[in-house]
XYZ file of C-alpha atoms in Angstrom:
686
model
C 86.115 75.671 89.602
C 89.889 76.668 87.811
C 92.401 74.759 89.699
C 95.198 74.868 86.846
C 97.733 76.690 89.065
C 100.172 73.281 89.587
C 98.756 71.883 85.783
C 99.146 68.484 86.067
C 99.119 68.291 89.803
C 95.586 70.072 90.396
C 92.846 68.675 87.748
C 92.320 71.457 85.219
C 88.676 71.592 85.785
C 86.226 69.523 88.165
C 82.420 68.811 89.428
C 83.117 69.746 92.780
C 82.831 73.138 94.444
C 83.307 73.280 98.257
C 83.590 75.750 100.761
C 86.605 77.008 99.817
C 85.639 78.123 96.211
C 84.775 82.033 97.504
C 88.367 82.222 99.117
C 91.430 84.291 97.911
C 94.590 82.284 99.064
C 95.758 80.381 95.740
C 96.604 77.349 97.856
C 92.863 77.173 99.112
C 91.713 77.612 95.464
C 93.903 74.708 94.350
C 91.837 72.796 97.401
C 88.479 74.062 96.083
C 87.666 71.614 93.385
C 87.786 68.219 96.019
C 85.409 65.791 96.190
C 86.706 67.203 100.131
C 84.411 69.029 101.621
C 86.518 71.418 102.943
C 85.630 74.397 104.852
C 88.100 77.331 105.613
C 89.303 78.175 109.468
C 85.920 80.369 110.900
C 83.020 79.464 112.884
C 80.912 78.240 110.459
C 83.592 74.623 110.095
C 84.335 75.065 113.919
C 80.507 75.138 114.631
C 79.531 72.283 112.490
C 81.669 69.710 114.380
C 80.606 70.689 117.205
C 77.125 70.452 116.370
C 77.583 67.126 114.915
C 80.075 65.155 117.184
C 82.765 65.282 114.664
C 86.381 65.299 114.713
C 88.203 67.955 113.100
C 90.233 67.068 110.179
C 93.224 70.043 110.165
C 95.521 70.062 106.804
C 97.784 73.247 106.796
C 100.080 73.666 103.757
C 101.089 76.342 101.184
C 100.949 76.280 97.430
C 103.827 75.946 96.750
C 104.899 72.841 98.452
C 105.934 70.043 96.764
C 104.455 67.431 99.724
C 101.327 69.564 100.067
C 100.434 69.093 95.866
C 101.408 64.939 96.665
C 99.339 64.524 99.507
C 96.236 66.321 97.774
C 96.833 64.434 94.493
C 96.785 60.849 95.714
C 94.335 61.843 98.812
C 92.332 64.871 98.128
C 91.165 64.517 94.771
C 90.477 60.593 95.302
C 86.772 60.320 95.935
C 86.510 56.934 97.987
C 89.179 58.648 100.284
C 87.104 62.028 100.477
C 84.352 59.895 100.898
C 85.894 58.649 104.336
C 86.825 62.472 105.160
C 83.169 63.625 105.017
C 82.012 60.608 107.106
C 84.024 61.001 109.384
C 85.246 64.727 110.141
C 84.703 68.253 109.347
C 87.425 69.090 106.828
C 89.505 72.376 107.819
C 91.875 74.044 105.466
C 94.436 76.740 105.886
C 97.137 78.287 103.856
C 100.171 78.795 106.958
C 101.133 82.051 105.137
C 97.441 83.616 105.643
C 97.302 82.269 109.565
C 101.006 81.694 110.846
C 99.139 81.647 113.842
C 97.575 78.545 113.556
C 100.517 77.199 112.142
C 102.479 77.910 114.779
C 100.177 76.309 118.025
C 99.487 73.232 115.583
C 103.046 72.529 114.036
C 104.074 73.034 118.342
C 101.160 70.650 119.362
C 102.339 68.256 116.569
C 106.285 68.091 118.191
C 104.913 67.547 121.693
C 102.264 64.742 120.650
C 104.818 62.762 117.953
C 108.340 64.388 119.599
C 109.273 65.134 115.650
C 110.069 68.194 113.874
C 106.624 69.598 111.679
C 106.382 70.292 108.335
C 103.799 70.625 105.341
C 101.789 69.251 104.754
C 100.364 69.202 108.761
C 98.035 66.820 108.944
C 96.526 67.190 112.635
C 93.082 65.805 114.178
C 90.949 68.141 116.201
C 88.849 67.815 119.336
C 85.388 69.287 117.401
C 84.414 70.512 121.398
C 87.522 72.843 122.106
C 89.754 72.811 119.313
C 92.590 70.963 120.918
C 94.547 68.424 119.231
C 94.669 64.627 119.749
C 96.818 63.345 117.067
C 98.663 64.023 114.367
C 101.726 63.971 110.970
C 102.997 65.735 108.425
C 102.499 63.754 104.597
C 100.407 60.473 105.000
C 101.210 58.259 101.611
C 97.340 56.740 100.406
C 98.932 53.340 100.276
C 101.547 51.439 103.272
C 104.836 53.121 102.086
C 107.852 54.544 104.179
C 107.262 52.862 107.502
C 103.377 54.925 107.730
C 99.892 53.493 107.768
C 97.846 54.118 104.327
C 95.243 57.431 104.788
C 92.475 56.134 104.644
C 93.114 53.303 107.276
C 94.382 56.293 109.585
C 91.150 57.957 109.121
C 88.919 55.005 110.200
C 91.525 54.237 112.759
C 91.538 57.709 114.492
C 87.575 58.432 113.847
C 87.221 55.534 115.961
C 89.207 56.409 118.816
C 87.452 59.490 119.099
C 84.643 58.543 119.110
C 85.223 55.304 122.165
C 87.866 57.196 123.785
C 86.438 60.779 123.995
C 87.628 60.834 127.864
C 91.265 60.372 127.171
C 91.322 62.737 124.226
C 90.309 65.446 126.491
C 92.201 64.470 128.834
C 95.730 64.664 126.485
C 94.015 68.126 125.440
C 94.237 69.493 128.056
C 97.820 68.116 129.193
C 98.653 70.118 126.216
C 97.304 72.774 126.721
C 99.108 72.901 130.031
C 102.409 72.695 128.413
C 101.792 75.196 125.372
C 101.614 77.447 128.480
C 104.973 76.677 130.026
C 107.293 76.690 126.869
C 108.362 80.231 127.264
C 111.599 80.394 129.686
C 111.899 83.093 132.496
C 113.677 86.073 131.726
C 116.346 87.320 133.055
C 116.185 88.273 136.929
C 115.404 91.178 138.193
C 118.118 93.264 138.784
C 120.870 91.640 136.908
C 122.533 93.011 133.724
C 122.484 92.423 130.007
C 125.498 91.041 129.009
C 127.622 90.038 126.090
C 128.348 86.675 126.816
C 125.679 85.801 124.125
C 127.450 87.581 121.104
C 130.520 85.031 121.782
C 128.968 81.738 122.914
C 126.802 82.301 119.565
C 129.824 82.581 117.208
C 131.290 79.729 118.671
C 128.393 78.049 118.372
C 128.512 78.567 114.650
C 132.085 77.814 114.766
C 131.559 73.865 115.573
C 129.271 73.454 113.245
C 130.770 75.355 110.236
C 131.079 73.021 106.557
C 135.115 74.338 105.976
C 134.575 72.901 102.541
C 130.890 74.098 101.407
C 129.933 76.692 103.547
C 126.986 76.354 106.122
C 126.273 75.263 108.649
C 125.618 71.402 109.526
C 124.903 68.656 106.806
C 121.858 68.177 104.367
C 119.552 69.574 104.125
C 121.370 72.898 104.350
C 119.548 76.605 104.436
C 120.273 80.064 103.548
C 120.279 81.649 106.664
C 120.792 85.088 106.369
C 120.323 85.803 109.736
C 123.816 83.660 110.632
C 125.389 85.449 107.831
C 124.562 88.274 108.864
C 125.662 88.083 113.158
C 128.917 86.521 111.360
C 129.779 89.950 108.866
C 128.384 92.106 111.942
C 130.850 90.117 114.666
C 133.640 90.153 112.068
C 133.087 94.362 111.547
C 132.848 94.580 115.239
C 136.942 93.294 115.583
C 138.115 95.129 112.697
C 140.271 97.511 114.893
C 141.181 95.347 117.670
C 144.668 93.914 117.505
C 143.522 90.497 116.039
C 140.302 90.689 113.905
C 137.477 87.920 113.417
C 138.510 86.983 110.160
C 137.357 83.866 110.743
C 133.672 85.073 111.415
C 133.994 86.838 107.648
C 135.139 83.746 106.379
C 132.218 81.573 107.366
C 130.004 84.332 106.330
C 131.998 85.138 102.511
C 131.888 81.025 102.054
C 128.830 80.616 102.512
C 127.298 83.224 100.438
C 130.405 82.232 97.807
C 129.185 78.371 97.951
C 125.790 79.326 97.661
C 126.230 81.340 94.894
C 128.064 78.858 92.692
C 125.739 76.348 93.778
C 122.359 75.176 92.242
C 120.043 76.332 95.039
C 121.103 79.646 93.123
C 119.221 79.559 89.653
C 122.058 81.010 87.037
C 119.531 81.623 84.326
C 116.727 83.230 85.842
C 118.314 85.452 89.211
C 117.190 84.390 92.398
C 117.640 81.819 95.263
C 115.471 78.650 96.069
C 114.168 77.519 99.527
C 117.336 75.403 100.337
C 119.539 72.670 99.084
C 118.644 68.863 100.002
C 122.467 68.112 99.564
C 125.615 69.115 101.635
C 127.012 70.808 98.321
C 124.356 73.120 97.382
C 124.057 71.220 94.222
C 120.084 70.354 94.728
C 117.389 72.450 95.300
C 114.226 72.300 97.168
C 113.159 74.360 93.677
C 110.370 76.140 95.497
C 111.203 80.010 95.263
C 109.970 82.084 98.400
C 110.113 85.870 98.368
C 110.804 85.357 102.487
C 114.266 84.075 101.427
C 115.006 86.536 98.309
C 114.513 89.249 100.349
C 116.901 88.633 103.227
C 119.152 86.747 100.761
C 119.514 90.015 98.854
C 120.490 92.787 101.582
C 123.046 89.886 102.730
C 125.006 89.785 99.717
C 124.926 93.592 98.821
C 126.188 93.921 102.377
C 128.674 91.251 101.620
C 129.641 93.196 98.467
C 130.377 96.355 100.591
C 132.502 94.703 102.930
C 134.911 92.480 100.760
C 134.240 94.389 97.357
C 133.990 90.838 96.154
C 132.471 90.899 91.985
C 130.583 87.550 92.911
C 128.697 89.187 95.791
C 128.054 92.472 93.601
C 126.690 90.212 90.619
C 124.097 88.192 92.774
C 122.827 90.619 94.465
C 121.600 92.133 91.525
C 120.652 89.003 89.992
C 118.516 88.626 92.297
C 116.793 91.790 92.479
C 116.202 91.762 89.337
C 114.377 89.034 89.726
C 112.366 90.405 92.056
C 111.537 93.444 89.749
C 110.517 91.039 86.882
C 109.006 88.165 88.203
C 107.351 89.147 91.814
C 105.821 92.289 92.018
C 102.312 93.365 90.877
C 101.152 96.691 89.228
C 100.203 98.159 92.904
C 104.057 97.641 93.414
C 103.721 95.101 96.187
C 105.871 91.752 95.504
C 103.938 88.547 95.137
C 105.068 85.298 97.954
C 106.470 82.770 95.834
C 106.963 80.503 92.980
C 106.778 77.029 93.159
C 108.598 73.708 93.074
C 106.949 71.719 90.526
C 105.730 72.034 87.107
C 103.579 70.005 84.553
C 103.719 67.574 87.788
C 107.677 67.733 88.455
C 109.174 69.440 90.332
C 112.392 71.001 89.095
C 111.366 70.832 85.522
C 111.044 74.378 84.487
C 114.873 74.751 85.879
C 116.940 71.651 84.202
C 118.468 71.420 80.841
C 119.930 68.372 78.525
C 122.966 69.106 77.012
C 122.277 68.728 73.534
C 119.494 71.472 74.002
C 121.522 73.818 75.486
C 123.929 73.139 72.429
C 121.485 74.015 69.824
C 120.914 77.342 71.421
C 124.219 78.684 72.184
C 126.408 79.238 69.691
C 129.462 77.125 68.426
C 132.188 78.776 70.321
C 130.769 79.569 73.156
C 128.737 75.980 74.289
C 132.298 74.277 75.209
C 133.198 76.697 77.783
C 129.755 77.008 78.716
C 129.231 73.262 79.024
C 132.841 73.459 81.474
C 131.490 76.037 83.290
C 127.828 74.259 84.238
C 128.840 71.092 84.524
C 127.054 70.010 81.040
C 129.895 67.519 80.195
C 128.947 65.754 83.655
C 126.983 63.055 84.866
C 123.687 64.404 84.512
C 123.050 66.107 88.409
C 118.818 65.380 88.524
C 116.406 62.488 87.546
C 118.669 62.250 84.111
C 118.069 65.767 83.714
C 121.568 68.818 83.940
C 120.429 71.471 86.931
C 122.823 73.629 86.304
C 125.924 74.410 89.072
C 129.297 76.230 88.738
C 131.944 73.207 87.985
C 134.712 75.031 86.075
C 136.407 78.656 85.818
C 134.856 81.277 84.263
C 136.775 82.268 81.490
C 134.677 84.149 78.858
C 132.494 85.473 81.693
C 131.013 88.610 78.900
C 129.844 85.670 76.041
C 127.838 83.548 79.688
C 126.377 86.968 80.412
C 124.768 86.680 76.522
C 124.009 83.372 77.050
C 122.352 83.234 80.241
C 120.163 85.674 77.889
C 119.426 83.540 75.439
C 118.449 80.703 77.352
C 116.581 82.813 79.529
C 114.157 83.522 76.786
C 114.061 79.878 75.613
C 113.403 78.722 79.324
C 110.454 81.484 79.478
C 108.643 79.104 76.630
C 108.014 76.847 78.859
C 105.461 76.180 81.350
C 106.627 78.226 84.810
C 105.847 77.047 88.002
C 102.986 77.946 89.088
C 102.918 81.873 91.470
C 101.102 82.160 94.705
C 99.871 86.258 93.358
C 98.717 86.938 97.257
C 100.840 89.511 98.783
C 102.066 89.333 102.330
C 103.037 92.390 104.381
C 105.615 90.422 106.547
C 107.086 89.456 103.398
C 106.977 92.734 102.079
C 108.735 94.478 104.499
C 111.522 91.837 104.173
C 111.239 92.207 100.587
C 111.329 96.392 101.036
C 114.353 96.262 103.673
C 116.433 93.767 100.990
C 115.911 96.336 98.220
C 116.346 99.550 100.284
C 119.498 98.136 101.213
C 121.187 96.943 98.123
C 119.638 100.076 96.263
C 122.232 102.226 97.869
C 125.093 99.688 98.473
C 124.732 99.167 94.954
C 123.888 102.689 93.614
C 121.182 101.833 91.915
C 118.165 103.943 91.873
C 115.913 101.489 90.007
C 115.826 99.268 93.729
C 115.261 102.338 95.621
C 112.271 103.217 93.713
C 110.714 99.348 93.985
C 111.068 99.936 97.889
C 109.526 102.878 98.093
C 106.754 101.568 95.601
C 105.930 98.836 97.856
C 106.056 100.838 100.930
C 103.294 102.797 100.150
C 101.773 100.135 98.178
C 100.999 98.206 101.997
C 100.481 102.053 103.266
C 97.820 102.048 100.999
C 96.155 98.966 100.783
C 96.917 96.995 104.028
C 96.444 99.669 106.650
C 92.726 100.605 106.990
C 91.035 102.234 110.251
C 94.603 102.813 111.502
C 95.236 98.776 111.512
C 97.923 96.867 109.889
C 96.220 93.506 107.797
C 98.651 90.860 106.423
C 97.840 89.927 103.225
C 96.136 91.423 100.096
C 94.695 89.522 97.331
C 92.291 90.327 94.715
C 92.079 94.069 96.003
C 91.441 92.966 99.279
C 92.706 93.435 102.202
C 92.179 90.375 105.099
C 93.356 88.659 108.304
C 94.363 90.927 111.307
C 97.573 91.493 110.512
C 100.713 89.358 113.197
C 103.323 90.710 115.145
C 106.157 89.878 112.161
C 104.195 92.230 109.976
C 105.087 95.496 112.430
C 108.453 95.525 113.308
C 109.300 93.787 109.706
C 107.829 97.184 108.202
C 109.683 99.180 110.868
C 113.297 97.503 110.069
C 112.048 98.161 106.849
C 111.144 101.577 106.693
C 113.843 102.672 108.593
C 116.130 101.135 106.006
C 113.960 102.554 103.234
C 114.782 106.680 104.881
C 118.449 105.720 104.532
C 118.173 105.177 101.317
C 115.608 107.593 100.316
C 113.821 110.644 102.339
C 110.367 110.635 102.529
C 108.648 111.715 105.890
C 105.430 109.471 105.517
C 107.483 106.645 105.706
C 108.834 108.276 109.272
C 104.883 108.612 110.426
C 104.050 105.577 108.878
C 107.011 103.491 111.094
C 105.832 105.719 114.388
C 102.274 103.938 113.512
C 103.353 100.612 113.704
C 106.134 100.854 116.222
C 102.803 102.484 118.402
C 100.572 99.247 117.543
C 103.013 97.209 117.721
C 103.423 98.516 122.231
C 99.776 98.592 122.579
C 98.725 95.807 121.258
C 101.214 92.737 120.605
C 103.034 93.757 124.051
C 103.202 91.706 127.480
C 102.752 93.346 130.240
C 103.922 91.392 133.066
C 106.963 89.841 131.079
C 108.482 91.416 128.394
C 108.414 90.498 124.793
C 105.929 90.681 122.353
C 102.888 87.960 121.556
C 101.945 86.645 117.823
C 99.095 87.917 117.906
C 97.115 90.872 119.190
C 95.312 90.902 121.694
C 92.490 91.935 120.411
C 93.019 88.805 117.949
C 90.635 85.815 117.427
C 90.499 83.855 120.589
C 92.582 80.590 119.965
C 93.965 77.702 122.237
C 97.442 79.103 123.010
C 98.869 82.623 122.729
C 102.667 82.422 121.864
C 105.524 84.775 122.393
C 107.854 82.788 119.929
C 111.433 83.806 120.692
C 114.047 81.886 118.565
C 114.437 82.924 114.149
C 112.364 79.972 111.868
C 112.201 80.316 108.051
C 111.874 83.912 109.353
C 113.657 86.467 111.004
C 112.241 86.002 115.402
C 109.416 88.627 115.485
C 110.839 89.885 118.878
C 114.003 90.294 117.417
C 113.083 92.876 115.013
C 110.724 93.736 117.362
C 113.428 94.690 119.875
C 116.400 95.659 117.333
C 113.728 98.326 115.374
C 112.320 99.806 118.285
C 116.105 100.637 120.040
C 116.790 102.175 116.901
C 113.182 104.415 116.276
C 113.478 104.924 119.907
C 116.999 106.413 119.554
C 116.107 108.407 116.427
C 113.498 110.095 118.171
C 114.940 109.988 121.424
C 111.607 108.557 122.543
C 112.327 106.072 125.165
C 108.467 104.104 125.151
C 110.540 102.019 122.186
C 113.469 101.455 123.552
C 112.377 101.362 127.203
C 110.254 97.975 125.544
C 113.498 96.718 123.374
C 115.287 96.381 127.030
C 111.883 94.117 128.198
C 111.877 92.076 125.270
C 115.728 91.537 125.772
C 115.207 90.434 129.334
C 112.465 88.583 128.816
C 114.430 86.699 126.130
C 117.641 86.681 127.778
C 117.713 83.062 128.431
C 116.611 81.656 125.823
C 119.324 83.820 124.060
C 122.289 82.893 126.287
C 121.013 78.972 127.087
C 120.302 78.292 123.195
C 122.196 81.612 121.159
C 122.263 79.617 117.592
C 118.127 79.511 118.051
C 118.264 83.111 118.617
C 120.139 85.343 116.250
C 118.138 88.009 115.636
C 117.487 88.929 119.479
C 121.424 88.427 120.227
C 122.210 91.206 117.185
C 119.050 93.033 118.930
C 121.075 92.763 122.001
C 124.760 93.888 120.338
C 122.521 97.301 119.839
C 121.313 97.368 123.005
C 124.933 97.032 124.748
C 126.706 99.306 122.279
C 123.637 101.823 120.523
C 123.909 102.796 116.718
C 125.677 105.621 115.697
C 123.174 107.744 113.819
C 123.994 110.751 111.524
C 121.230 113.269 109.875
C 122.322 115.366 107.292
C 120.451 118.037 106.848
C 120.783 120.832 103.822
C 120.527 121.215 100.477
C 119.414 118.214 97.670
C 122.069 117.563 96.384
C 124.679 118.428 99.073
C 123.093 115.724 101.188
C 122.631 113.014 98.775
C 126.617 113.096 98.719
C 127.680 113.180 101.825
C 125.140 110.637 102.754
C 125.882 108.368 99.405
C 129.632 108.538 100.353
C 128.758 107.612 104.165
C 127.591 104.782 103.171
C 130.251 103.313 101.063
C 131.539 101.470 104.111
C 130.180 98.626 105.748
C 129.181 99.690 108.623
C 126.186 97.621 110.088
C 125.943 99.704 113.477
C 124.929 102.965 111.707
C 122.628 104.804 110.265
C 122.672 107.778 107.988
C 119.621 109.535 107.462
C 119.506 112.633 104.527
C 116.511 114.768 104.757
C 115.646 117.748 103.072
C 115.799 121.207 104.317
C 112.949 122.027 103.481
C 111.104 119.023 105.576
C 109.339 120.181 108.650
C 107.160 118.784 111.532
C 109.671 116.405 112.115
C 109.064 114.323 115.359
C 110.421 113.839 118.226
C 114.537 114.571 118.796
C 114.558 115.208 114.952
C 112.969 118.545 115.228
C 116.083 119.341 116.936
C 118.151 118.677 113.917
C 117.988 122.277 112.346
C 118.637 123.181 108.686
C 120.946 125.973 109.017
C 120.109 128.568 105.446
C 122.297 127.997 102.898
C 124.847 125.913 104.535
C 124.915 121.607 104.780
C 125.147 120.425 108.019
C 126.055 116.549 109.963
C 124.352 115.804 113.312
C 125.800 112.604 114.907
C 124.636 110.835 118.063
C 125.676 107.379 119.334
C 123.095 106.803 122.035
C 122.262 109.548 124.201
C 125.365 111.047 123.502
C 125.794 113.816 120.738
C 128.592 115.209 119.225
C 128.585 119.171 117.945
C 127.229 119.440 114.343
C 129.647 120.052 111.623
C 129.466 121.942 108.872
C 132.179 120.407 106.315
C 132.450 116.816 104.796
C 136.165 117.168 106.174
C 134.798 117.501 109.521
C 132.468 114.883 109.348
C 134.441 111.867 107.787
C 137.064 110.943 110.575
C 133.462 110.060 112.178
C 133.166 107.557 109.265
């Protein structure tokens, strides 16, 4: 089995072959040559555990995870450790990106059992009868260190406990299952009115944790949190016409964006952002690059560019988009998942430099200024090497662009980090949304075309027999789609329709919204479950509300359904959004900083979006639309629908084209203005 994706970490060739060999996940295939008798999650492994009266060792990770590679090298490639695992357990490997349903359940269970945060690799021990966990952790070393026992010792003790104290295992599993069922907080009281208090609470809470010097929120490690940046930009914009605009909200957003763009979390040579910074200063990242970070950050930088005119934001958005298109896009139009943190067995090796190496590559008159700019004239900042971060002034930045190209070419000759080339629906949706927003703001039609191609890829390859699937690899779509996949795509399609109209995209958005209501909504309590009503039955069916690494699926669902409902005049969508907000009310009110996406949906519930539909000839409606998009107005949607577009659904059918004229229809919520037939008449509304 060839597992050379992570050269130097995984053995290039192996004499072993386990039950992962026929999988498509790059992460699972990394382990297909382990001496561990791994199984994918499924009936074969679960039935085997029950038949042999063994516990299940469940290991969850993903291909770009550094500590997953470390544990694999130390333990899963080690023959004595593998023999112990095979003797005592049925061993199951899960790619958390393919099966976030399984990951969500056992991450929560881990936190309840250990009273500590989870992470990856996640190592959980399950009762073979009912798959309920009784012990777990994250990374375990092969020898006692970090205050942890060795993994082999742990395996023996866990197996012994399972064999001798089975009644306790059963009792704990039952209690844990009961607790999982009680985790969702109650919603708003019947008859109560939703109000804007959470908007002020989240703004004040963010201000209380804001780093006034380096941006971001809280201490190290620091994550980008694009949903938070979006929330602050919206807060500032909503106050712009008041006597005292909230310039502090704008400052919090723009300082964070500036520090990230100048820091080492940003790839100054290739573009794009790494996962997070290990320090307060955004200097040294965890070097993995995730599509789900870069799509939302692309949108955030483009919108900040629109709001402020800041050249740094414009350039950062454009370079991030360039990286996505050059490094992460497949020929089928869809986008890959991630780039690893490691290459040749070392984290960050692909990205760091030596001053002498750079001096040889750059012209003598260019190197000194480049070295001052990016810290090559200072002490090494990453394990004896130099990771580029902005340290000095930007004099000669035009020359630096040329230097960047020289270094990019040189870096391209290095062994690159492994790339996880599976294509995930929800992550592609975030990329489509970012490209659609950036394309129209930066006036880059190539980005809109890339978003359009990716949307077509999802519809053509991941929408089969009128149901959405979650993952695509090697020509095969797999796994029933989850909550996030549906509203993320609806939201992305609504953004794409504002950049380039295509009736097929609107039809797809409606189909996905109907699936969301039909298969995911909680008809009793409101809100949306993470899995469909006909999904594989697991030990718990969560209804997650909080933002995590990605925006909340419930939050995006409420946001996108409201927008679609207003656009079409279809109360089914807006009513479902209101039920979701009522279900999440207590969570938003008591823990606003963890529910930013839901709070943005609440804002649009209280102040419905301004929707403008322009009909007429293609050239004229594009000019009107482009002019309308010049302003940062996050609560506005502008659609340019060609005059020959027919069979429009819902209220759009009433937005008729007039022969030989250009006409704009404007509605806010259920209130609509008279149509206007000149740009001069429309402009005051903008």
